[in-house]
PDB file of C-alpha atoms in Angstrom:
ATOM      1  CA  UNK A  22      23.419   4.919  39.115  1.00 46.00           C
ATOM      2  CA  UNK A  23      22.051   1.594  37.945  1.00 48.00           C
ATOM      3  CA  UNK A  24      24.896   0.748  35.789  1.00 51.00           C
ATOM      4  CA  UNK A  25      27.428   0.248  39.011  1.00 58.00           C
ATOM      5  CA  UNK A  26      24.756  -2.246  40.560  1.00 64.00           C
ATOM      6  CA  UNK A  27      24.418  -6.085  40.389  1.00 69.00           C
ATOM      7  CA  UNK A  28      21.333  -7.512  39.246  1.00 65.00           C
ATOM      8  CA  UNK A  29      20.412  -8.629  42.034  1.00 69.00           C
ATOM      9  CA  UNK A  30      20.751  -5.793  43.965  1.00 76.00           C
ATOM     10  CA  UNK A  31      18.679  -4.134  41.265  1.00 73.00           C
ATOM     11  CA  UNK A  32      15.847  -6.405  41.741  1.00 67.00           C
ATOM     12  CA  UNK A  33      16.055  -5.498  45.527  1.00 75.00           C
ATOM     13  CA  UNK A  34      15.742  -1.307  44.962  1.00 78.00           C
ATOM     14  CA  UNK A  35      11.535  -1.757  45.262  1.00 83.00           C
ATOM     15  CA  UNK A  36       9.596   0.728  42.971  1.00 88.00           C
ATOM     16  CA  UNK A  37      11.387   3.563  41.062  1.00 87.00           C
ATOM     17  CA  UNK A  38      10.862   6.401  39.322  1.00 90.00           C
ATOM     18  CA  UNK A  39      12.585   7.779  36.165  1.00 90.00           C
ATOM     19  CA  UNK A  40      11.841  10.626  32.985  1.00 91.00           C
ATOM     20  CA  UNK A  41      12.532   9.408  29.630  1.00 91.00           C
ATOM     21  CA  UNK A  42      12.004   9.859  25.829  1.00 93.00           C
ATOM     22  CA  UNK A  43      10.406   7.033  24.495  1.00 93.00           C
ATOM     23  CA  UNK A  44      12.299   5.981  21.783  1.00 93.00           C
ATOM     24  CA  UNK A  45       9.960   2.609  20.199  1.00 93.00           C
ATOM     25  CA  UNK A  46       6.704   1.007  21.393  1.00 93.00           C
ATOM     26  CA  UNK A  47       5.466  -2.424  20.290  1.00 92.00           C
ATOM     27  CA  UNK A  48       3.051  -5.132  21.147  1.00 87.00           C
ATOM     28  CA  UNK A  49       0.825  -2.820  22.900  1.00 86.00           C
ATOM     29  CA  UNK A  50       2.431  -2.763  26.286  1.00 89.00           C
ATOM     30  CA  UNK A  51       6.850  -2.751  26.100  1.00 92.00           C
ATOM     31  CA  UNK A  52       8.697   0.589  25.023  1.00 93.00           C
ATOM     32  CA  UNK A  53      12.176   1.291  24.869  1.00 93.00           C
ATOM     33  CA  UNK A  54      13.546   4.519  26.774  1.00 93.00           C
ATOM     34  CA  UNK A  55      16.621   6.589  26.312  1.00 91.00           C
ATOM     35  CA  UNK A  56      17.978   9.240  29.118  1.00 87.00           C
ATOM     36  CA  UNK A  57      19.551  12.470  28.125  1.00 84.00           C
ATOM     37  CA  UNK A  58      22.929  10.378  28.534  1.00 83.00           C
ATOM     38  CA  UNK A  59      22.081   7.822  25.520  1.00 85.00           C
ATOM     39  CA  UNK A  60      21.036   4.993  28.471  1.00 86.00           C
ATOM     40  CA  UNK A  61      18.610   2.400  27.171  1.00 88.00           C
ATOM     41  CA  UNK A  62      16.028   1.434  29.520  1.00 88.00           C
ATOM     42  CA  UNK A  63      12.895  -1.094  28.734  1.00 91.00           C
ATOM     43  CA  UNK A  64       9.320  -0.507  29.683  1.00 92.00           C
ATOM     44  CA  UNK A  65       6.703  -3.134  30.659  1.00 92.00           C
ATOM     45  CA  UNK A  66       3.184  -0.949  31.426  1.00 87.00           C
ATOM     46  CA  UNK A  67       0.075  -1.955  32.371  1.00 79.00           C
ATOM     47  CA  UNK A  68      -1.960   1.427  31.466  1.00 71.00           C
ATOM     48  CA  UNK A  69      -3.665   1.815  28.233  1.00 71.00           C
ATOM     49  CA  UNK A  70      -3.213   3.455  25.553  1.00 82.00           C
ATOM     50  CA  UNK A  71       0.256   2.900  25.354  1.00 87.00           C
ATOM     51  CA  UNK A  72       2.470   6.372  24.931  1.00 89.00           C
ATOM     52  CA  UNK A  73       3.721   7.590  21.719  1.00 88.00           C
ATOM     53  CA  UNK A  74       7.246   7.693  20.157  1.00 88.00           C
ATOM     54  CA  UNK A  75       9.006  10.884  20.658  1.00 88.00           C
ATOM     55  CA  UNK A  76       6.753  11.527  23.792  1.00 91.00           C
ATOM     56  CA  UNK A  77       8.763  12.477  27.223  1.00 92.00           C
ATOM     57  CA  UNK A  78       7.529  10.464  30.198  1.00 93.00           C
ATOM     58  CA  UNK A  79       7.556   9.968  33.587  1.00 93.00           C
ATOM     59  CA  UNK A  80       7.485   6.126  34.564  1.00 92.00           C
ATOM     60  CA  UNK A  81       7.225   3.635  38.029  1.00 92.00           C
ATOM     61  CA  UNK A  82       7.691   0.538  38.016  1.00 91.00           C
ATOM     62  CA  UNK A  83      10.077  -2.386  39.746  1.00 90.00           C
ATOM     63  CA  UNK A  84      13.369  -2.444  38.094  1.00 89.00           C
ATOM     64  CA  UNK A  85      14.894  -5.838  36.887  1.00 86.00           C
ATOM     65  CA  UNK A  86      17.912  -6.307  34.693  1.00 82.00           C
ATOM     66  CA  UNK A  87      18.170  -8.109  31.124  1.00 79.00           C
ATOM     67  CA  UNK A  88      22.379  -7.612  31.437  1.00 69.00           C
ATOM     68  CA  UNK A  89      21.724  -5.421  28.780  1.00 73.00           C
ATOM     69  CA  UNK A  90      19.654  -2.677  29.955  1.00 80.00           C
ATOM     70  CA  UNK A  91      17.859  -2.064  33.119  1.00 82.00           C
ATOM     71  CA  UNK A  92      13.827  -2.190  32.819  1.00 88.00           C
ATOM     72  CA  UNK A  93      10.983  -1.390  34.555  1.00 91.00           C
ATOM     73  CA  UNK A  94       8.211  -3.577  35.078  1.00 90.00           C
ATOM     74  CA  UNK A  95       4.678  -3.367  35.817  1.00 90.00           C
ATOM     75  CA  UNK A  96       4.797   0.405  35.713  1.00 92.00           C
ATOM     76  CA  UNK A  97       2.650   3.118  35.215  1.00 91.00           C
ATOM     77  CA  UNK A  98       3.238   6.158  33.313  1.00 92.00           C
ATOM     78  CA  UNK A  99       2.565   9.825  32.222  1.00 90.00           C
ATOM     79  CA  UNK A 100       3.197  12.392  29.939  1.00 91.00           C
ATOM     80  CA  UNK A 101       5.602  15.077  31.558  1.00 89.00           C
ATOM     81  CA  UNK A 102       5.024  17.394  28.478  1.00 73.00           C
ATOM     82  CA  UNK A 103       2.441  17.983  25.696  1.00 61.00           C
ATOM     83  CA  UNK A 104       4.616  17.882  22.174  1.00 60.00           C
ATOM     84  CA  UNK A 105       6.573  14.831  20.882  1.00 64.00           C
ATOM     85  CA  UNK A 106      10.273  15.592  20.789  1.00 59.00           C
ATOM     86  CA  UNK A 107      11.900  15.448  17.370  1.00 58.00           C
ATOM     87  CA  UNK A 108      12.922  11.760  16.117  1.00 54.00           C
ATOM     88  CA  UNK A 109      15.730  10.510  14.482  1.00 50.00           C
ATOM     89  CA  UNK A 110      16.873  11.421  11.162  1.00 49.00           C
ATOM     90  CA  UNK A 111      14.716   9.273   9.148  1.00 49.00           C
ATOM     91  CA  UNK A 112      17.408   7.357   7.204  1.00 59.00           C
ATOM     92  CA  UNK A 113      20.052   5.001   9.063  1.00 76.00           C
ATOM     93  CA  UNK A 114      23.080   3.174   8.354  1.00 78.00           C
ATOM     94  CA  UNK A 115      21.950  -0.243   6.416  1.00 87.00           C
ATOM     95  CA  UNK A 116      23.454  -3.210   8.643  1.00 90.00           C
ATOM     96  CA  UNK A 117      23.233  -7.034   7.272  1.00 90.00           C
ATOM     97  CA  UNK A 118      20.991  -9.546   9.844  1.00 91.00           C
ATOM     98  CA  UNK A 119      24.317 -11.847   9.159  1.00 90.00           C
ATOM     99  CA  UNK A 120      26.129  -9.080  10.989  1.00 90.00           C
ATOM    100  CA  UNK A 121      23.418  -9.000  13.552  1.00 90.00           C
ATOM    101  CA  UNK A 122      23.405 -13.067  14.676  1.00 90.00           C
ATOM    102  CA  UNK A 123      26.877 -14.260  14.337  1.00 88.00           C
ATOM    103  CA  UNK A 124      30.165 -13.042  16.046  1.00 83.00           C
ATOM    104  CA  UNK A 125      33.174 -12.457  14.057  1.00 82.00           C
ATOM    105  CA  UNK A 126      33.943 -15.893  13.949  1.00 83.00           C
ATOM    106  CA  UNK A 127      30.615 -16.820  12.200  1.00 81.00           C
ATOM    107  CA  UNK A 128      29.173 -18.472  14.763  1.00 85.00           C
ATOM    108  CA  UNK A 129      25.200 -18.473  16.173  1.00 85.00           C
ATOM    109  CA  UNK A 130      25.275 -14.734  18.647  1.00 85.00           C
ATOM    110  CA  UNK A 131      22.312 -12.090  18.994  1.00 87.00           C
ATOM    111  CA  UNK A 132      24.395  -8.954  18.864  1.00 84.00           C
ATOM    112  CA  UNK A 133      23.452  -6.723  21.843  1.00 82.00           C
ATOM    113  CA  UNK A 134      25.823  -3.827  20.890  1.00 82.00           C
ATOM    114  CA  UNK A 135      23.085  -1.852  18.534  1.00 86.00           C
ATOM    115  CA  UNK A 136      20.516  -2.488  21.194  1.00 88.00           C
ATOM    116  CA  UNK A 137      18.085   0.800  21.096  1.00 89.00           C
ATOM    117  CA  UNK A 138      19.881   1.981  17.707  1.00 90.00           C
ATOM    118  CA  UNK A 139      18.518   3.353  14.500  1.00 92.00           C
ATOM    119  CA  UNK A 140      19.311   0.723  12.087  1.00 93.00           C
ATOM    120  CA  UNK A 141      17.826  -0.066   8.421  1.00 94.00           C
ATOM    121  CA  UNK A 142      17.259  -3.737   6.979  1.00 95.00           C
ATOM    122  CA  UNK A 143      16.768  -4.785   3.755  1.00 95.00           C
ATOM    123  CA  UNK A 144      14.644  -8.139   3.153  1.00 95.00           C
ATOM    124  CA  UNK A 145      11.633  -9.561   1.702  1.00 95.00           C
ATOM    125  CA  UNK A 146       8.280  -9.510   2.991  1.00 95.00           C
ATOM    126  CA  UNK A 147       6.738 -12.939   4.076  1.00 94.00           C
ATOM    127  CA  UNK A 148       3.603 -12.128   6.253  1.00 93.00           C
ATOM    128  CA  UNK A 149       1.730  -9.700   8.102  1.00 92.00           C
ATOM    129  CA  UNK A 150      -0.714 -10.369  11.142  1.00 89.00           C
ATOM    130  CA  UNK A 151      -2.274  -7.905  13.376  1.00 82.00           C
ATOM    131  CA  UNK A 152      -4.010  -8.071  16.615  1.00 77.00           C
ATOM    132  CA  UNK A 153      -7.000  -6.676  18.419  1.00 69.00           C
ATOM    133  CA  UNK A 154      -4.912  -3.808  20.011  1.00 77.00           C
ATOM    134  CA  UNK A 155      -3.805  -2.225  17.101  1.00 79.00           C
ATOM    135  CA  UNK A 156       0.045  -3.398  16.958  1.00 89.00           C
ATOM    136  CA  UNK A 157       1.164  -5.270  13.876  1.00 91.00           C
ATOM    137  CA  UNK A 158       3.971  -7.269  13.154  1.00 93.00           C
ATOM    138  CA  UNK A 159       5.614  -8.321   9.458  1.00 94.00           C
ATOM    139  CA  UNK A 160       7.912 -11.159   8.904  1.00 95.00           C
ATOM    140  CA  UNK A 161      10.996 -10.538   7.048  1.00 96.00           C
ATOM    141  CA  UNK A 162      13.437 -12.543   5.246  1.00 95.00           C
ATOM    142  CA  UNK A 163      16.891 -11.322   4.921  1.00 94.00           C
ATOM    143  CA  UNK A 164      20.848 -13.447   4.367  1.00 91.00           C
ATOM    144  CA  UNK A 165      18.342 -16.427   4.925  1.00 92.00           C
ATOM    145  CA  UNK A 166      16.724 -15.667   8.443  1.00 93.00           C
ATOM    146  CA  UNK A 167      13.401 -14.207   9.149  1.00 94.00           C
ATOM    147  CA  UNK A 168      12.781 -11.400  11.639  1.00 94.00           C
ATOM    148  CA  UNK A 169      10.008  -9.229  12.927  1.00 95.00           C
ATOM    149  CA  UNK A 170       8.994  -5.929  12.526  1.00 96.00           C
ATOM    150  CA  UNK A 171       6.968  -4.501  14.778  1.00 94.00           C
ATOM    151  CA  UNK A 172       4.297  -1.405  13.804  1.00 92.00           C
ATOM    152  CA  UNK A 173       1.790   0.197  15.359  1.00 88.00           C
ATOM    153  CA  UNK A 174      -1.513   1.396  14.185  1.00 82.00           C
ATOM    154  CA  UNK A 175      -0.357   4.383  12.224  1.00 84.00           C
ATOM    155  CA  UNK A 176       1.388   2.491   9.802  1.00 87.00           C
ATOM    156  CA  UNK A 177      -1.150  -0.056   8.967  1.00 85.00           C
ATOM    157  CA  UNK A 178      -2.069   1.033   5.878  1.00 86.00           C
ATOM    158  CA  UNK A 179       1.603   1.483   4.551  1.00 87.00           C
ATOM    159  CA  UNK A 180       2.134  -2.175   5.265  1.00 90.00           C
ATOM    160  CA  UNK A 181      -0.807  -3.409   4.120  1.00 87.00           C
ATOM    161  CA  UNK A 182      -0.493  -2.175   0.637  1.00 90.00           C
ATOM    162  CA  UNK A 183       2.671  -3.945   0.156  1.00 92.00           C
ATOM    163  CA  UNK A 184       2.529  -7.155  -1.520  1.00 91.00           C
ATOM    164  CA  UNK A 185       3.745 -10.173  -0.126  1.00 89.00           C
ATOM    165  CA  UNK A 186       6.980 -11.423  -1.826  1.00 90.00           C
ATOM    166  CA  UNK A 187       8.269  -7.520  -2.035  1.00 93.00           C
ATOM    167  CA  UNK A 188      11.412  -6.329  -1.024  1.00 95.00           C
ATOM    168  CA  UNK A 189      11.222  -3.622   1.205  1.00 95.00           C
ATOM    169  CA  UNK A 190      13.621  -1.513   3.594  1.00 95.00           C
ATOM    170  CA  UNK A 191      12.943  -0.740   6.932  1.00 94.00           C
ATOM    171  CA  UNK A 192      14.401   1.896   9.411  1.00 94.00           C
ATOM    172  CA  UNK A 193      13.431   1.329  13.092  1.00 94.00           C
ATOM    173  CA  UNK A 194      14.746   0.906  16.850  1.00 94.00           C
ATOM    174  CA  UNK A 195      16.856  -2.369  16.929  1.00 94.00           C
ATOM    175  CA  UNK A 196      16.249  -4.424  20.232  1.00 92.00           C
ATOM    176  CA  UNK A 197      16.865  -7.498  21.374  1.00 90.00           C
ATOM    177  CA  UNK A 198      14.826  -9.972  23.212  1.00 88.00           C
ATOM    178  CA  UNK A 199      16.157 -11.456  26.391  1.00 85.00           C
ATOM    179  CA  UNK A 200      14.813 -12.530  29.328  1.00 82.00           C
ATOM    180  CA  UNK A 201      15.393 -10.680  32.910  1.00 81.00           C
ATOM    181  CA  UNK A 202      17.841 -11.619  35.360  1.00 75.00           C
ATOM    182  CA  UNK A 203      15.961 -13.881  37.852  1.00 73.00           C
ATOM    183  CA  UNK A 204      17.886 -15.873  41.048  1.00 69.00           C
ATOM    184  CA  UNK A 205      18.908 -19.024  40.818  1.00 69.00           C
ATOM    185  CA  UNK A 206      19.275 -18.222  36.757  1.00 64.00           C
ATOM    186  CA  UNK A 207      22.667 -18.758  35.011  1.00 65.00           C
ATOM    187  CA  UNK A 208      22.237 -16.251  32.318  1.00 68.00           C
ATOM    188  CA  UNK A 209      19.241 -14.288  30.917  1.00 68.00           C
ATOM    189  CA  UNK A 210      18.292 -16.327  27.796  1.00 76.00           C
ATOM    190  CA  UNK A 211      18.179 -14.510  24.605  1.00 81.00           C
ATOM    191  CA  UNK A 212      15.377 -15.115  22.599  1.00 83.00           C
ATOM    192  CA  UNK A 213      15.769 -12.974  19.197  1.00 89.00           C
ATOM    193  CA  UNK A 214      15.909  -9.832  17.976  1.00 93.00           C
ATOM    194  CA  UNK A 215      12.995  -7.034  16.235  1.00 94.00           C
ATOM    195  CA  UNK A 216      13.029  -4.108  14.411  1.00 95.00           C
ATOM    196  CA  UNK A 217      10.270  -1.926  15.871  1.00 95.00           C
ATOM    197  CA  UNK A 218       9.098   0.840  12.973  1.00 92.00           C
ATOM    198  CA  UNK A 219       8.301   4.608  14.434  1.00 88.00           C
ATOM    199  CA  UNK A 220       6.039   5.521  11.149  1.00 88.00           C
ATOM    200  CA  UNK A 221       5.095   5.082   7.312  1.00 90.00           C
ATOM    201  CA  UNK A 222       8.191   6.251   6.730  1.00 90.00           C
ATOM    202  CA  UNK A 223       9.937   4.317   8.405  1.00 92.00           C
ATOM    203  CA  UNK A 224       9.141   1.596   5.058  1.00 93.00           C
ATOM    204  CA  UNK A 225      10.393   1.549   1.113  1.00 93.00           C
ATOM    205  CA  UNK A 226       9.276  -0.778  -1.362  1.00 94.00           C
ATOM    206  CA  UNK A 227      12.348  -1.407  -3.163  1.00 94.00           C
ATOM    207  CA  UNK A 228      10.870  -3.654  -6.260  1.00 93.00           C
ATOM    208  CA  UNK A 229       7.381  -5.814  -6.171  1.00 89.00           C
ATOM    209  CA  UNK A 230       7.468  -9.521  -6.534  1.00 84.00           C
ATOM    210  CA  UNK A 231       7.957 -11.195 -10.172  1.00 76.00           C
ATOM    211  CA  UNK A 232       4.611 -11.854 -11.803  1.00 75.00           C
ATOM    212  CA  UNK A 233       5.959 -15.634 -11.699  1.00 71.00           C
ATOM    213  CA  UNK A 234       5.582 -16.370  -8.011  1.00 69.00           C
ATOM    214  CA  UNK A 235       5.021 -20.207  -6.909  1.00 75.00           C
ATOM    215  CA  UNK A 236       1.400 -19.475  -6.488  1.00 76.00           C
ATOM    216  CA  UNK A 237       0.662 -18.188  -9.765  1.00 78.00           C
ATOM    217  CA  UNK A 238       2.669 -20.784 -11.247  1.00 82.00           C
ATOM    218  CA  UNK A 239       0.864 -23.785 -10.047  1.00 86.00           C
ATOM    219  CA  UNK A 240      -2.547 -22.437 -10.903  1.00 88.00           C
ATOM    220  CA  UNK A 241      -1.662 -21.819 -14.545  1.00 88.00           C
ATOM    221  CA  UNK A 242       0.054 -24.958 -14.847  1.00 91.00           C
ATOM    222  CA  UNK A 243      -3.195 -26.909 -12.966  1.00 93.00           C
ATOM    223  CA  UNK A 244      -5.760 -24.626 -15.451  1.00 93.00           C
ATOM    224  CA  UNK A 245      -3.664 -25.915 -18.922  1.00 93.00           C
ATOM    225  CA  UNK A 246      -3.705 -29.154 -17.462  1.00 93.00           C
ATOM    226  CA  UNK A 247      -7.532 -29.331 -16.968  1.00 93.00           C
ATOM    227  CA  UNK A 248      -7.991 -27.839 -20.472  1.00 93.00           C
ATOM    228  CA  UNK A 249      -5.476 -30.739 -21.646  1.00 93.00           C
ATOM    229  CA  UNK A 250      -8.065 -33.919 -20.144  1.00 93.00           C
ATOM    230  CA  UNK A 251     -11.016 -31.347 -21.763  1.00 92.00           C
ATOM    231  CA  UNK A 252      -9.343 -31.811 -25.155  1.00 93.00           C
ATOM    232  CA  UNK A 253      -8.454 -35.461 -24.715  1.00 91.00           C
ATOM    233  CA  UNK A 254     -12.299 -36.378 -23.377  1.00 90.00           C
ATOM    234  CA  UNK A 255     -13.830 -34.259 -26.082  1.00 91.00           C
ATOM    235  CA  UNK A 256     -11.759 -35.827 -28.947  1.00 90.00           C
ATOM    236  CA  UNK A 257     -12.525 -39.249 -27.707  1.00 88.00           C
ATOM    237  CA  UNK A 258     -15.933 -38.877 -27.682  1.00 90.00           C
ATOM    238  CA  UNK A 259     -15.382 -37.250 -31.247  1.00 90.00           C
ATOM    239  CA  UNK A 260     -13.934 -40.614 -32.510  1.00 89.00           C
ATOM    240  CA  UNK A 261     -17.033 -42.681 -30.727  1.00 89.00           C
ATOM    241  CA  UNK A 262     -19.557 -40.419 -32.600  1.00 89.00           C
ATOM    242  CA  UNK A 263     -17.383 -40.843 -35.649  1.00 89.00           C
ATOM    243  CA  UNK A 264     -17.004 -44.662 -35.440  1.00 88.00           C
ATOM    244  CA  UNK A 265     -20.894 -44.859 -34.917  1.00 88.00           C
ATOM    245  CA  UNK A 266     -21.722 -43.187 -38.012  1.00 89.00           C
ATOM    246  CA  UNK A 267     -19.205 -45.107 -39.647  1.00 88.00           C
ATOM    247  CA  UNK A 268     -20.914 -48.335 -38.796  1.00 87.00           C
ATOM    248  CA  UNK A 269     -24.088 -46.568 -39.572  1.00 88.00           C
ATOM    249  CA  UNK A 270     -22.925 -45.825 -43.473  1.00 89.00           C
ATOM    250  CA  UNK A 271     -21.443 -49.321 -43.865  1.00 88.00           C
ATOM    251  CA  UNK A 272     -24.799 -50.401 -43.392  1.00 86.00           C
TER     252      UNK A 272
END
């Protein structure tokens, strides 16, 4: 029972061995775990590809602690059955990021307490990058602070059709980044928070930008001002020819 140990005790137990459903997989080589009992446990794996979400595994790896969950690092996995277990009911309860990085006094705290939950955030779409082992990750802005969400590549093509500037709603795994425990360390730092996305699905498109974004602004305002010095050249050199044949006639 991991949950009755110290963390440093944990990081003395030497390789372990543990069957869960994984429950959200991102940046090609973390996943998220949850027992039979509702225990979160993270996942750092070295084998390729990485397993699927839904799928029922069997990992080893060295356990550390985050304070927050126990994880396994540098492990190794395998499938301990063929089929992908049924997910989550695809809608969630909508939470507020304000909610989700300040305590109830307002001030600056990563909320662990909907760590490896089903939550749904509504924001507006800033970027999306990929990289060359087929995880994605889009940049959200929601109550004034931007957030990842992390996809893999089954939902590339959902995302990618979305233009920038949209709001959208997203239903994924909540999780928080923190560092593990390590000795002579006061307290794992907590870096952040994502929202890791299961499927297509797991995105809306609630409206597409205005027509009048920044971008497009600025380029119709720099075209009418180039056809504004056009005007102004050609009627001065109107007046020249003018004045010539003027000079021409009083002759």
């Amino acid at each position: 029972d991991f949950w009755r140990v110290r963390p440093d005790e944990i990081a003395a137990l030497g390789r372990h061995v543990t069957t869960r459903e994984v429950i959200a997989v991102w940046a090609f080589h973390n996943a998220l775990l949850r027992s039979s009992s509702g225990n979160i446990h993270g996942l750092t794996f070295t084998e390729s590809p990485p397993p699927s979400c839904g799928q029922r595994i069997e990992a080893t790896g060295f356990p550390e602690s985050n304070l927050f969950q126990i994880n396994l690092v540098h492990a190794t996995w395998h499938p301990v059955s063929a089929g992908i277990t049924k997910q989550e009911p695809e809608r969630a309860k909508c939470v507020r990021v304000r909610d989700l990085t300040s305590d109830k006094s307002g001030l600056p705290q990563i909320s662990g307490r909907k760590h490896g939950s089903l939550i749904s955030i509504i924001g507006k779409l800033l970027t999306v990058a990929d990289d060359a082992n087929g995880f994605g990750r889009m940049l959200l802005l929601s109550d004034g602070i931007i957030f990842p969400v992390e996809f893999s590549a089954n939902a590339f093509n959902a995302v990618l059709s979305i233009p920038p500037a949209s709001e959208i709603e997203v239903t994924g795994i909540y999780t928080v980044d923190i560092d593990n425990w390590r000795p002579n360390s006061a307290f794992p730092k907590i870096r952040g928070f994502r929202v890791v996305i299961r499927s297509p699905n797991d995105i809306r498109v609630l409206s597409n930008p205005p027509f009048w974004t920044p971008v497009r602004l600025f380029a119709v305002i720099g075209i009418l001002f180039a056809v504004l010095i056009v005007i102004v050249a050609w009627n001065h050199s109107l007046r020249r020819i003018a004045e010539r044949r003027g000079r021409k006639l009083a002759k």
